[in-house]
């Protein structure tokens, strides 16, 4: 709410004051603009989350609009790593031939995020950097062991997605792209039927000894939690395998809407379904 001469009114984009919009045309100019001002400008990608923040009372004086920074829109696969620029929208990324070829089931999962109107504007970078636990991209990326590349002045650093999201937000840092390692990745699956209570992504990689499973669990109010396990193959008792993996869930992991026992039960049931699907698909 905002106090005005006429009384209290709900905040929205209509109630924000004058905003200076900076529109850099290159990544270096965008980074320079972030460093230049004492109060860093608010970074704007598709704006779908920022509009929600206006409703929550956010009132920036300067906005750094990334739309013209072409370097942030590339999608590349060099055989080892799939690199997705921060400005790639949900619609473009999920329909990209490069993404579909590299990790088809990730593309399908991405295609299920948000509604059609939002999908054509909302970006992968904004989904991660909004730092809202209910958003799904961090769960998908955590299972895939993805890293995010962040520019902080002249420094460019790679961060593991979960580690990055566990630290405080840093307004002068610019996410440039997401990197998904492709080596040995043989399957991916996403369960969002129980969203927002719980969503769960599973990535499977082949290792010398068998299969490496990486499960990322997301909830409405908890940053993705990752569980890892191994198995020889998926011909054995899948329910037992899922239960064994969830025995590794520490007792403190849950949010205020769930309990640890609930996450353990639902998580292992979802994992059983996911593994069964992959086994039926020929893994
Ligand atoms: C109706 C609706 C339905 C939705 N449904 C879903 C859903 O089902 N699943 C889901 O996961 N999400 C959902 N969302 C959320 C949506 O996916 C996100 O709002 C979107 O991905 C954010 O991207 P954006 O480009 O619009 O970000 P913006 O709003 O432009 O920015 C979001 C935040 O990220 C920061 N930021 C953006 N880009 C960068 C960058 N490159 N570097 C540093 N900081 C940056 C901004 O400063 C801001 O704080 C929904 C949103 C709406 C409005």
XYZ file of C-alpha atoms and ligand atoms in Angstrom:
336
model
C 0.000 0.000 0.000
C 1.108 3.563 -0.646
C -0.007 6.618 1.340
C -1.230 9.450 -0.909
C -3.103 12.718 -0.315
C -6.245 10.787 -1.168
C -5.531 7.994 1.350
C -4.016 4.522 1.040
C -3.900 2.984 -2.449
C -2.576 -0.350 -3.729
C 0.837 -0.075 -5.347
C 1.146 -1.044 -9.019
C 3.097 0.114 -12.079
C 0.780 3.161 -12.081
C 1.987 4.315 -8.670
C 5.731 4.171 -9.300
C 7.467 7.528 -9.689
C 9.451 8.704 -12.707
C 11.876 6.022 -13.838
C 14.970 6.596 -15.987
C 15.357 3.748 -18.468
C 18.890 2.794 -19.567
C 19.011 0.679 -22.756
C 22.550 -0.635 -23.349
C 23.340 -2.275 -26.695
C 26.184 -4.478 -25.511
C 27.003 -6.599 -22.488
C 29.968 -4.395 -21.578
C 27.753 -1.301 -21.638
C 25.161 -3.077 -19.489
C 27.807 -4.051 -16.925
C 29.257 -0.511 -16.982
C 25.795 0.954 -16.312
C 25.380 -1.379 -13.331
C 28.692 -0.207 -11.873
C 28.261 3.475 -12.648
C 25.467 4.576 -10.336
C 25.624 4.754 -6.564
C 22.278 2.977 -6.378
C 22.471 0.295 -9.087
C 19.608 0.384 -11.597
C 17.053 -2.428 -11.377
C 17.731 -4.993 -14.105
C 14.761 -5.540 -16.421
C 14.483 -8.542 -18.745
C 10.915 -9.549 -19.728
C 9.410 -7.585 -16.836
C 6.803 -10.221 -15.887
C 8.174 -10.602 -12.367
C 9.098 -6.952 -11.989
C 5.468 -5.965 -12.545
C 4.573 -8.207 -9.606
C 7.271 -6.439 -7.560
C 5.709 -3.049 -8.382
C 2.507 -4.410 -6.856
C 4.580 -5.339 -3.791
C 5.800 -1.743 -3.451
C 9.086 -1.861 -5.409
C 9.783 1.628 -6.700
C 13.051 1.849 -8.692
C 14.493 5.210 -9.821
C 16.484 3.671 -12.699
C 15.886 0.568 -14.775
C 18.484 -1.198 -16.890
C 16.520 -2.720 -19.796
C 18.441 -5.635 -21.318
C 16.240 -6.081 -24.401
C 18.839 -4.739 -26.892
C 21.798 -6.741 -25.541
C 21.985 -9.343 -28.311
C 24.790 -11.312 -26.618
C 22.278 -12.439 -23.992
C 19.965 -14.146 -26.480
C 22.250 -16.851 -27.875
C 21.661 -20.599 -27.538
C 24.709 -22.804 -28.247
C 25.603 -26.467 -27.885
C 29.312 -27.338 -28.241
C 28.732 -31.014 -27.513
C 29.907 -30.672 -23.901
C 27.759 -27.826 -22.644
C 24.403 -26.328 -23.640
C 24.643 -22.533 -23.139
C 21.431 -20.556 -22.931
C 21.526 -16.751 -22.834
C 19.793 -15.043 -19.928
C 17.347 -13.243 -22.246
C 16.034 -16.398 -23.920
C 12.290 -16.537 -23.301
C 10.412 -19.624 -22.137
C 8.741 -19.833 -25.569
C 11.922 -19.507 -27.636
C 14.054 -21.746 -25.429
C 11.565 -24.576 -25.192
C 10.995 -24.509 -28.975
C 14.659 -24.173 -29.887
C 15.951 -27.029 -32.064
C 19.303 -26.785 -30.264
C 17.716 -27.273 -26.842
C 15.377 -29.996 -28.094
C 18.230 -31.936 -29.656
C 20.484 -31.580 -26.601
C 17.988 -32.402 -23.828
C 14.522 -33.053 -25.310
C 12.747 -33.677 -22.008
C 14.178 -30.471 -20.526
C 12.688 -28.605 -23.514
C 9.315 -30.290 -22.838
C 9.470 -29.391 -19.144
C 10.385 -25.799 -20.000
C 7.399 -25.677 -22.364
C 5.079 -26.241 -19.396
C 6.196 -23.164 -17.433
C 3.609 -20.320 -17.197
C 0.840 -19.366 -19.632
C 1.172 -18.491 -23.321
C 1.100 -14.714 -22.803
C 3.825 -14.831 -20.157
C 5.947 -17.408 -21.968
C 6.631 -15.094 -24.918
C 8.068 -12.392 -22.624
C 9.425 -14.126 -19.518
C 13.076 -15.130 -19.655
C 15.156 -17.934 -18.201
C 17.433 -15.359 -16.533
C 14.525 -13.559 -14.896
C 13.088 -16.842 -13.634
C 16.340 -17.628 -11.820
C 17.240 -14.100 -10.683
C 13.776 -13.296 -9.341
C 14.760 -15.635 -6.472
C 11.203 -16.805 -5.937
C 11.135 -20.323 -4.581
C 7.898 -21.129 -6.406
C 9.512 -20.556 -9.813
C 10.469 -23.756 -11.551
C 13.596 -23.125 -13.605
C 15.975 -23.405 -10.599
C 14.540 -26.877 -9.870
C 15.079 -28.039 -13.460
C 18.588 -26.576 -13.526
C 19.550 -27.962 -10.114
C 18.734 -31.512 -11.262
C 20.772 -30.978 -14.415
C 23.772 -29.805 -12.368
C 23.642 -26.544 -14.310
C 25.789 -23.544 -13.577
C 25.032 -19.889 -14.129
C 27.569 -17.405 -15.439
C 27.444 -14.059 -13.706
C 29.255 -10.810 -14.606
C 30.291 -8.648 -11.681
C 32.199 -5.729 -13.129
C 35.093 -7.177 -15.128
C 34.899 -10.508 -13.320
C 32.922 -13.380 -14.834
C 32.115 -16.236 -12.450
C 30.410 -19.584 -12.774
C 28.075 -20.540 -9.944
C 26.267 -23.687 -9.110
C 22.552 -22.675 -9.225
C 21.685 -23.767 -5.667
C 24.772 -22.146 -4.133
C 24.039 -18.917 -5.953
C 20.440 -18.822 -4.775
C 21.434 -19.543 -1.178
C 23.401 -16.313 -0.944
C 22.061 -12.776 -0.669
C 21.032 -11.135 -3.956
C 23.695 -8.789 -5.351
C 22.136 -5.997 -7.462
C 25.318 -5.278 -9.467
C 25.587 -8.863 -10.727
C 24.303 -9.660 -14.178
C 23.413 -13.201 -15.181
C 24.702 -13.696 -18.713
C 23.844 -17.320 -19.376
C 23.014 -20.736 -18.041
C 25.334 -23.697 -18.724
C 23.992 -27.254 -18.737
C 26.682 -29.981 -18.801
C 25.774 -32.602 -21.399
C 28.441 -35.248 -20.766
C 26.879 -38.649 -20.021
C 23.415 -37.108 -19.621
C 21.025 -39.824 -20.762
C 17.618 -38.918 -19.339
C 15.616 -36.166 -17.692
C 12.135 -36.130 -16.191
C 10.011 -33.492 -14.479
C 6.976 -33.889 -12.200
C 4.903 -30.754 -11.614
C 1.440 -32.295 -11.054
C 1.566 -31.315 -7.366
C 2.854 -27.786 -7.947
C 3.176 -25.544 -6.016
C 3.372 -27.884 -3.007
C 6.143 -29.931 -4.572
C 7.852 -30.233 -7.939
C 10.614 -32.690 -8.697
C 13.166 -32.954 -11.486
C 15.375 -35.964 -12.142
C 18.498 -36.142 -14.309
C 20.240 -39.433 -15.048
C 23.828 -39.730 -16.229
C 25.756 -42.832 -17.210
C 28.865 -43.468 -15.199
C 31.428 -46.257 -15.561
C 29.625 -48.322 -12.925
C 26.014 -47.662 -13.846
C 23.622 -44.744 -13.504
C 23.968 -41.564 -11.457
C 20.655 -40.092 -10.339
C 20.307 -36.438 -9.389
C 16.932 -35.391 -7.975
C 15.977 -31.762 -7.282
C 13.027 -31.151 -5.012
C 11.265 -27.790 -5.088
C 8.478 -26.436 -2.918
C 6.533 -23.198 -2.680
C 8.891 -21.731 -0.085
C 12.126 -23.727 -0.209
C 15.132 -23.338 -2.521
C 15.720 -26.549 -4.538
C 17.170 -29.385 -2.497
C 19.301 -31.944 -4.345
C 19.611 -35.662 -3.585
C 22.043 -37.926 -5.407
C 22.299 -41.683 -5.729
C 23.563 -44.435 -7.977
C 22.251 -47.734 -9.296
C 23.410 -50.367 -11.765
C 20.345 -50.013 -13.976
C 16.553 -49.676 -13.724
C 15.669 -53.364 -13.973
C 15.484 -53.900 -10.195
C 12.961 -52.829 -7.546
C 12.298 -49.205 -8.479
C 10.205 -48.430 -5.368
C 13.060 -49.635 -3.166
C 15.551 -47.584 -5.148
C 13.408 -44.432 -4.737
C 12.968 -45.094 -1.008
C 16.711 -45.636 -0.586
C 17.488 -42.338 -2.261
C 15.004 -40.448 -0.065
C 16.550 -41.944 3.077
C 19.266 -39.372 2.333
C 16.863 -36.449 2.865
C 18.079 -34.710 6.057
C 15.424 -34.428 8.789
C 15.377 -30.601 8.746
C 14.502 -30.211 5.064
C 10.953 -28.855 4.514
C 9.150 -25.504 4.378
C 6.321 -24.036 6.465
C 3.690 -25.583 4.185
C 5.048 -29.129 4.306
C 6.720 -31.443 6.772
C 9.874 -33.466 6.314
C 7.876 -36.707 6.495
C 5.494 -35.413 3.821
C 8.317 -34.426 1.476
C 9.978 -37.774 2.014
C 6.769 -39.715 1.255
C 5.645 -37.664 -1.717
C 9.176 -37.267 -3.066
C 9.888 -40.974 -3.119
C 6.473 -41.720 -4.669
C 7.126 -39.163 -7.424
C 10.619 -40.540 -7.928
C 9.205 -44.060 -8.268
C 6.899 -42.778 -11.019
C 9.700 -40.907 -12.734
C 12.040 -43.894 -12.727
C 9.249 -46.161 -13.963
C 8.584 -43.756 -16.847
C 12.271 -43.730 -17.770
C 12.516 -47.519 -17.511
C 9.468 -47.914 -19.790
C 11.082 -45.418 -22.173
C 14.009 -47.826 -22.537
C 16.598 -46.474 -20.075
C 0.721 -15.114 -14.898
C 2.087 -15.703 -14.597
C 2.228 -17.077 -14.521
C 3.481 -17.644 -14.227
N 3.597 -18.996 -14.142
C 4.805 -19.529 -13.861
C 4.970 -20.949 -13.774
O 4.043 -21.728 -13.990
N 6.218 -21.420 -13.473
C 7.285 -20.583 -13.259
O 8.380 -21.061 -12.991
N 7.149 -19.256 -13.368
C 5.948 -18.720 -13.640
N 5.821 -17.370 -13.726
C 7.002 -16.544 -13.476
C 7.761 -16.219 -14.750
O 8.324 -17.392 -15.295
C 8.826 -15.230 -14.342
O 8.167 -14.030 -13.968
C 9.791 -14.923 -15.466
O 10.576 -16.019 -15.831
C 10.727 -13.801 -15.051
O 11.441 -13.430 -16.198
P 11.390 -11.938 -16.737
O 12.270 -11.898 -17.919
O 10.009 -11.450 -16.926
O 12.077 -11.232 -15.480
P 11.967 -9.725 -14.981
O 10.629 -9.475 -14.389
O 12.456 -8.772 -16.005
O 13.058 -9.809 -13.819
C 12.853 -10.655 -12.704
C 13.978 -10.410 -11.686
O 15.194 -10.921 -12.165
C 16.179 -9.882 -12.306
N 16.859 -10.163 -13.578
C 16.289 -10.464 -14.767
N 17.232 -10.762 -15.670
C 18.433 -10.651 -15.033
C 19.771 -10.853 -15.431
N 20.102 -11.247 -16.676
N 20.753 -10.653 -14.507
C 20.455 -10.272 -13.239
N 19.183 -10.066 -12.808
C 18.193 -10.257 -13.693
C 15.387 -8.588 -12.324
O 16.130 -7.512 -11.807
C 14.216 -8.923 -11.416
O 14.577 -8.794 -10.062
C 4.608 -16.793 -14.027
C 4.461 -15.399 -14.136
C 3.214 -14.854 -14.415
C 3.097 -13.345 -14.520
